[in-house]
Amino acid sequence: MENTTIKKQTIFSGIQPSGQLCIGNYLGALLNWTKLQDDYNCLYCIVDMHAITVRQNPAELRRRSLDTLALYLAVGLEPEKNIMFIQSHVPAHAELAWVLGCYSMFGELSRMTQFKEKSVSNADNINAGLFTYPVLMAADILLYQADLVPVGQDQKQHIEITRDIATRFNSVYGDTFKTPEPFIPKEGAKIMSLTEPTKKMSKSDLSGGSIFLLDDRDTIIRKVKRAVTDSGSEVRYAEGKDGINNLLTIYSCFTGKTIAESEKEFGGVGYGDFKLAVGEATADALARIQSDFKQYLSDKEQLNGILKESSERAAYLARKTLSKVYRKVGFYSL
Ligand code: TYM
């Protein structure tokens, strides 16, 4: 029989357990991940080492790391198909990050938008980890020879620097790393804050601009009702209508309709009724995730089992790349 087996490509992505996950994380990343699990070898990481670049409460970080795994499962990532693990459980991430740090330039790291923004929002703690954050991210991705990295728009620059670091290393030592491509969804790649629709929605915004995956129905509907829009009255995707554009995007992503279909549906409808529909569609979609989340979280033994098995599988794959790198740079081995 003709051998038609095509080797599956590898996917790597991660989320920081640095706050409650919001619908930006879901629509920009998680939703995309669930669509890839049948066709790719997928590794999805809970990047706790990245999270400590900003001060974390230790008990909360521990709890959120497990919550994040329960959410990965609740959105539909199956443990049989995906390697889901915690970054600090696989030491090769830190080890490769050190080596790659010696092939990353001060200038290029200084130009990272996220570093510049976080230096402003964390002015009292601009630590070295915040600066070398993209190097650890490059290590995450390159360790597994990932082909694709499904992320939201805000992480594109970090994938670009990962490619630059990989290319630089390969040009010195010969082919060592695959250069990964970003994989960004067409809709939902940049969900904006409900209260400041020119700003990205984030996990850390507790002022009502973010809808969290575990928000209850009333909270979701109230937040959408208060969303900033414009002085117009037409539900239409257009320049200058950032608030409405964002709500249309959220509605389309949660219902699976196109923006054009959604515009048509709300032709002649006022902002108030439109907002109610967006809130309800969001709450309906999240209710399903929330009930599965509760169930997964109630079985800690199962969660620990998944983490243990996954980190062993990840460590095995990571070790292969790390050994190659150590040999190439000239580390003496026994
Ligand atoms: P993090 O934890 O900030 O976000 C997780 C994922 O959610 C996406 N995202 C959004 N997408 C659309 N709209 C938004 N408002 C929004 N906010 C966040 C992010 O783009 C991301 O895909 N550095 C990464 C974590 C990381 C990583 C990696 C990712 C560490 N190592 C290796 C990929 C590969 C981060 O901080 O994501």
CSV table of C-alpha atoms in Angstrom, one decimal, residues 5-258:
chain,number,residue,atom,x,y,z
A,5,THR,CA,1.1,9.3,6.1
A,6,ILE,CA,2.0,12.9,6.3
A,7,LYS,CA,3.8,14.0,9.5
A,8,LYS,CA,1.6,16.3,11.5
A,9,GLN,CA,2.9,19.8,12.1
A,10,THR,CA,3.6,21.0,15.6
A,11,ILE,CA,1.8,23.8,17.4
A,12,PHE,CA,2.9,25.5,20.6
A,13,SER,CA,1.1,28.2,22.5
A,14,GLY,CA,0.7,29.4,26.1
A,15,ILE,CA,-1.2,31.6,28.5
A,16,GLN,CA,0.0,33.4,31.6
A,17,PRO,CA,-1.9,32.4,34.8
A,18,SER,CA,-1.5,36.0,35.8
A,19,GLY,CA,-5.2,36.9,36.3
A,20,GLN,CA,-8.6,35.6,35.4
A,21,LEU,CA,-8.8,34.7,31.7
A,22,CYS,CA,-11.0,37.0,29.7
A,23,ILE,CA,-12.9,36.7,26.5
A,24,GLY,CA,-9.9,38.2,24.7
A,25,ASN,CA,-7.9,35.2,25.6
A,26,TYR,CA,-10.7,32.9,24.5
A,27,LEU,CA,-11.5,34.5,21.2
A,28,GLY,CA,-7.9,35.4,20.3
A,29,ALA,CA,-6.3,32.1,21.3
A,30,LEU,CA,-8.3,29.3,23.1
A,31,LEU,CA,-11.1,29.1,20.5
A,32,ASN,CA,-8.5,28.7,17.8
A,33,TRP,CA,-6.6,26.1,19.7
A,34,THR,CA,-9.7,23.8,19.9
A,35,LYS,CA,-10.0,23.9,16.1
A,36,LEU,CA,-6.4,22.6,15.6
A,37,GLN,CA,-6.3,19.6,17.9
A,38,ASP,CA,-7.2,17.0,15.3
A,39,ASP,CA,-4.8,18.1,12.7
A,40,TYR,CA,-1.7,19.0,14.6
A,41,ASN,CA,0.5,17.8,17.4
A,42,CYS,CA,-0.4,20.5,20.0
A,43,LEU,CA,1.4,21.6,23.1
A,44,TYR,CA,-0.4,24.2,25.3
A,45,CYS,CA,1.5,25.6,28.2
A,46,ILE,CA,0.5,27.4,31.4
A,47,VAL,CA,3.4,29.9,31.5
A,48,ASP,CA,3.8,30.5,35.3
A,49,MET,CA,7.5,31.5,34.8
A,50,HIS,CA,6.4,34.4,32.5
A,51,ALA,CA,3.7,35.4,35.1
A,52,ILE,CA,6.3,36.2,37.8
A,53,THR,CA,7.8,39.0,35.7
A,54,VAL,CA,5.0,40.9,37.4
A,55,ARG,CA,4.5,40.5,41.2
A,56,GLN,CA,2.0,37.6,41.9
A,57,ASN,CA,0.4,36.5,45.1
A,58,PRO,CA,1.9,33.0,45.5
A,59,ALA,CA,-1.3,31.2,46.6
A,60,GLU,CA,-3.3,32.9,43.8
A,61,LEU,CA,-0.7,31.9,41.2
A,62,ARG,CA,-0.8,28.3,42.3
A,63,ARG,CA,-4.6,28.3,42.2
A,64,ARG,CA,-4.8,30.1,38.9
A,65,SER,CA,-2.4,27.6,37.3
A,66,LEU,CA,-4.8,24.8,38.0
A,67,ASP,CA,-7.8,26.9,37.1
A,68,THR,CA,-6.2,27.5,33.7
A,69,LEU,CA,-5.8,23.8,33.1
A,70,ALA,CA,-9.5,23.3,34.0
A,71,LEU,CA,-10.4,26.1,31.6
A,72,TYR,CA,-8.2,24.5,28.8
A,73,LEU,CA,-10.3,21.3,29.3
A,74,ALA,CA,-13.6,23.2,29.6
A,75,VAL,CA,-13.2,25.0,26.3
A,76,GLY,CA,-12.8,21.6,24.7
A,77,LEU,CA,-9.1,20.7,24.6
A,78,GLU,CA,-8.9,17.0,25.0
A,79,PRO,CA,-6.1,15.6,27.1
A,80,GLU,CA,-5.6,12.6,24.7
A,81,LYS,CA,-5.0,15.0,21.8
A,82,ASN,CA,-3.0,17.9,23.4
A,83,ILE,CA,0.0,18.1,25.7
A,84,MET,CA,-1.2,20.5,28.4
A,85,PHE,CA,1.4,21.3,31.0
A,86,ILE,CA,2.9,23.9,33.4
A,87,GLN,CA,6.1,25.7,32.2
A,88,SER,CA,8.0,25.4,35.5
A,89,HIS,CA,7.5,21.6,35.5
A,90,VAL,CA,9.8,21.3,32.4
A,91,PRO,CA,13.2,22.7,33.4
A,92,ALA,CA,14.4,22.8,29.8
A,93,HIS,CA,12.5,26.0,29.2
A,94,ALA,CA,14.7,27.9,31.7
A,95,GLU,CA,17.8,26.1,30.5
A,96,LEU,CA,17.3,27.0,26.8
A,97,ALA,CA,16.3,30.5,27.7
A,98,TRP,CA,19.7,31.1,29.2
A,99,VAL,CA,21.5,29.9,26.1
A,100,LEU,CA,19.2,31.9,23.8
A,101,GLY,CA,19.7,35.0,26.0
A,102,CYS,CA,23.3,34.9,24.7
A,103,TYR,CA,22.0,35.2,21.2
A,104,SER,CA,19.5,37.9,21.8
A,105,MET,CA,20.4,41.6,21.5
A,106,PHE,CA,19.9,44.3,24.0
A,107,GLY,CA,18.6,46.6,21.2
A,108,GLU,CA,16.0,44.2,19.8
A,109,LEU,CA,14.7,43.4,23.3
A,110,SER,CA,14.5,47.2,24.1
A,111,ARG,CA,12.2,47.6,21.1
A,112,MET,CA,9.5,45.2,22.3
A,113,THR,CA,6.2,47.0,22.6
A,114,GLN,CA,5.0,44.8,25.5
A,115,PHE,CA,8.2,45.6,27.4
A,116,LYS,CA,7.8,49.3,26.8
A,117,GLU,CA,4.1,49.2,27.9
A,118,LYS,CA,4.8,47.1,31.0
A,119,SER,CA,7.7,49.4,32.0
A,120,VAL,CA,5.1,52.1,32.3
A,121,SER,CA,2.4,50.1,34.1
A,122,ASN,CA,5.0,48.5,36.4
A,123,ALA,CA,7.3,51.5,36.8
A,124,ASP,CA,8.3,50.3,40.3
A,125,ASN,CA,9.4,46.9,39.2
A,126,ILE,CA,11.1,47.0,35.8
A,127,ASN,CA,13.0,43.8,36.4
A,128,ALA,CA,15.4,41.8,34.2
A,129,GLY,CA,12.8,39.1,33.7
A,130,LEU,CA,10.4,41.6,32.2
A,131,PHE,CA,13.2,42.6,29.8
A,132,THR,CA,14.1,39.0,28.8
A,133,TYR,CA,10.5,37.8,28.7
A,134,PRO,CA,10.6,37.3,24.8
A,135,VAL,CA,13.7,35.1,25.2
A,136,LEU,CA,11.9,32.7,27.5
A,137,MET,CA,9.0,32.8,25.0
A,138,ALA,CA,11.4,31.9,22.2
A,139,ALA,CA,12.7,29.0,24.3
A,140,ASP,CA,9.1,27.8,24.8
A,141,ILE,CA,8.5,27.7,21.1
A,142,LEU,CA,11.8,26.6,19.8
A,143,LEU,CA,12.2,23.7,22.2
A,144,TYR,CA,9.4,21.8,20.5
A,145,GLN,CA,10.4,22.7,16.9
A,146,ALA,CA,6.9,24.3,16.5
A,147,ASP,CA,5.7,25.1,13.0
A,148,LEU,CA,2.8,27.4,14.1
A,149,VAL,CA,2.0,29.5,17.1
A,150,PRO,CA,-1.7,30.4,17.5
A,151,VAL,CA,-1.9,33.7,19.4
A,152,GLY,CA,-3.7,37.0,19.4
A,153,GLN,CA,-2.4,40.1,17.5
A,154,ASP,CA,-0.5,41.4,20.6
A,155,GLN,CA,2.0,38.5,20.5
A,156,LYS,CA,3.0,38.8,16.9
A,157,GLN,CA,6.1,40.8,17.7
A,158,HIS,CA,7.2,38.2,20.1
A,159,ILE,CA,6.9,35.5,17.4
A,160,GLU,CA,8.9,37.7,15.1
A,161,ILE,CA,11.8,38.1,17.6
A,162,THR,CA,11.6,34.3,18.1
A,163,ARG,CA,12.2,33.8,14.4
A,164,ASP,CA,15.1,36.3,14.5
A,165,ILE,CA,16.7,34.5,17.4
A,166,ALA,CA,16.3,31.1,15.7
A,167,THR,CA,17.7,32.4,12.4
A,168,ARG,CA,20.7,33.9,14.1
A,169,PHE,CA,21.4,30.7,16.0
A,170,ASN,CA,21.0,28.6,12.9
A,171,SER,CA,23.3,30.8,10.9
A,172,VAL,CA,26.1,30.3,13.4
A,173,TYR,CA,25.6,26.6,14.2
A,174,GLY,CA,23.7,25.2,11.2
A,175,ASP,CA,20.1,24.0,11.1
A,176,THR,CA,19.0,23.6,14.8
A,177,PHE,CA,15.6,25.3,15.2
A,178,LYS,CA,12.6,25.4,13.0
A,179,THR,CA,11.5,29.0,12.4
A,180,PRO,CA,7.8,29.2,13.5
A,181,GLU,CA,5.0,31.2,11.9
A,182,PRO,CA,2.4,33.1,13.9
A,183,PHE,CA,-1.2,31.8,13.4
A,184,ILE,CA,-3.6,34.7,14.1
A,185,PRO,CA,-7.4,34.4,13.8
A,186,LYS,CA,-9.2,36.6,11.2
A,187,GLU,CA,-11.8,37.7,13.7
A,188,GLY,CA,-11.1,38.1,17.4
A,189,ALA,CA,-7.4,38.6,17.2
A,190,LYS,CA,-7.7,41.9,19.1
A,191,ILE,CA,-10.7,42.2,21.4
A,192,MET,CA,-10.9,45.7,22.9
A,193,SER,CA,-11.8,46.9,26.3
A,194,LEU,CA,-15.5,47.6,26.8
A,195,THR,CA,-14.8,50.8,28.6
A,196,GLU,CA,-11.9,52.0,26.5
A,197,PRO,CA,-12.4,50.5,23.0
A,198,THR,CA,-9.1,51.8,21.7
A,199,LYS,CA,-7.3,49.7,24.3
A,200,LYS,CA,-6.8,45.9,24.3
A,201,MET,CA,-9.0,43.9,26.7
A,202,SER,CA,-6.8,42.4,29.4
A,203,LYS,CA,-6.8,40.0,32.3
A,204,SER,CA,-5.7,42.7,34.7
A,205,ASP,CA,-8.5,45.2,34.1
A,206,LEU,CA,-10.9,44.9,37.1
A,207,SER,CA,-12.7,48.2,36.3
A,208,GLY,CA,-15.4,46.6,34.0
A,209,GLY,CA,-13.6,46.8,30.7
A,210,SER,CA,-13.0,43.0,30.6
A,211,ILE,CA,-15.5,40.1,30.5
A,212,PHE,CA,-13.9,37.2,32.4
A,213,LEU,CA,-14.6,33.6,31.4
A,214,LEU,CA,-16.0,33.0,34.9
A,215,ASP,CA,-18.2,36.1,35.1
A,216,ASP,CA,-21.9,35.2,35.8
A,217,ARG,CA,-24.7,36.0,33.4
A,218,ASP,CA,-25.9,39.2,35.2
A,219,THR,CA,-22.3,40.6,35.4
A,220,ILE,CA,-21.7,39.9,31.7
A,221,ILE,CA,-25.0,41.6,30.6
A,222,ARG,CA,-24.3,44.6,32.9
A,223,LYS,CA,-20.8,45.1,31.6
A,224,VAL,CA,-21.9,45.0,27.9
A,225,LYS,CA,-24.8,47.3,28.7
A,226,ARG,CA,-22.3,49.8,30.0
A,227,ALA,CA,-19.9,49.4,27.1
A,228,VAL,CA,-18.7,52.7,25.6
A,229,THR,CA,-20.1,53.2,22.1
A,230,ASP,CA,-20.6,56.4,20.1
A,231,SER,CA,-23.2,59.1,19.6
A,232,GLY,CA,-24.6,57.4,16.5
A,233,SER,CA,-27.4,54.9,16.3
A,234,GLU,CA,-26.5,52.5,13.5
A,235,VAL,CA,-25.1,49.0,14.3
A,236,ARG,CA,-22.5,49.1,11.5
A,237,TYR,CA,-18.8,48.2,11.3
A,238,ALA,CA,-17.0,51.4,10.4
A,239,GLU,CA,-14.1,53.6,11.1
A,240,GLY,CA,-14.4,55.7,14.2
A,241,LYS,CA,-17.0,53.3,15.7
A,242,ASP,CA,-14.5,51.4,17.9
A,243,GLY,CA,-17.0,50.4,20.6
A,244,ILE,CA,-19.6,49.1,18.1
A,245,ASN,CA,-16.9,47.4,16.0
A,246,ASN,CA,-15.7,45.5,19.1
A,247,LEU,CA,-19.2,44.4,20.1
A,248,LEU,CA,-20.0,43.3,16.6
A,249,THR,CA,-16.8,41.3,16.6
A,250,ILE,CA,-17.6,39.7,20.0
A,251,TYR,CA,-21.1,38.8,18.8
A,252,SER,CA,-19.8,37.3,15.5
A,253,CYS,CA,-17.2,35.2,17.2
A,254,PHE,CA,-19.6,33.8,19.8
A,255,THR,CA,-22.4,33.1,17.3
A,256,GLY,CA,-20.3,32.0,14.4
A,257,LYS,CA,-21.9,34.6,12.2
A,258,THR,CA,-20.0,36.9,9.9
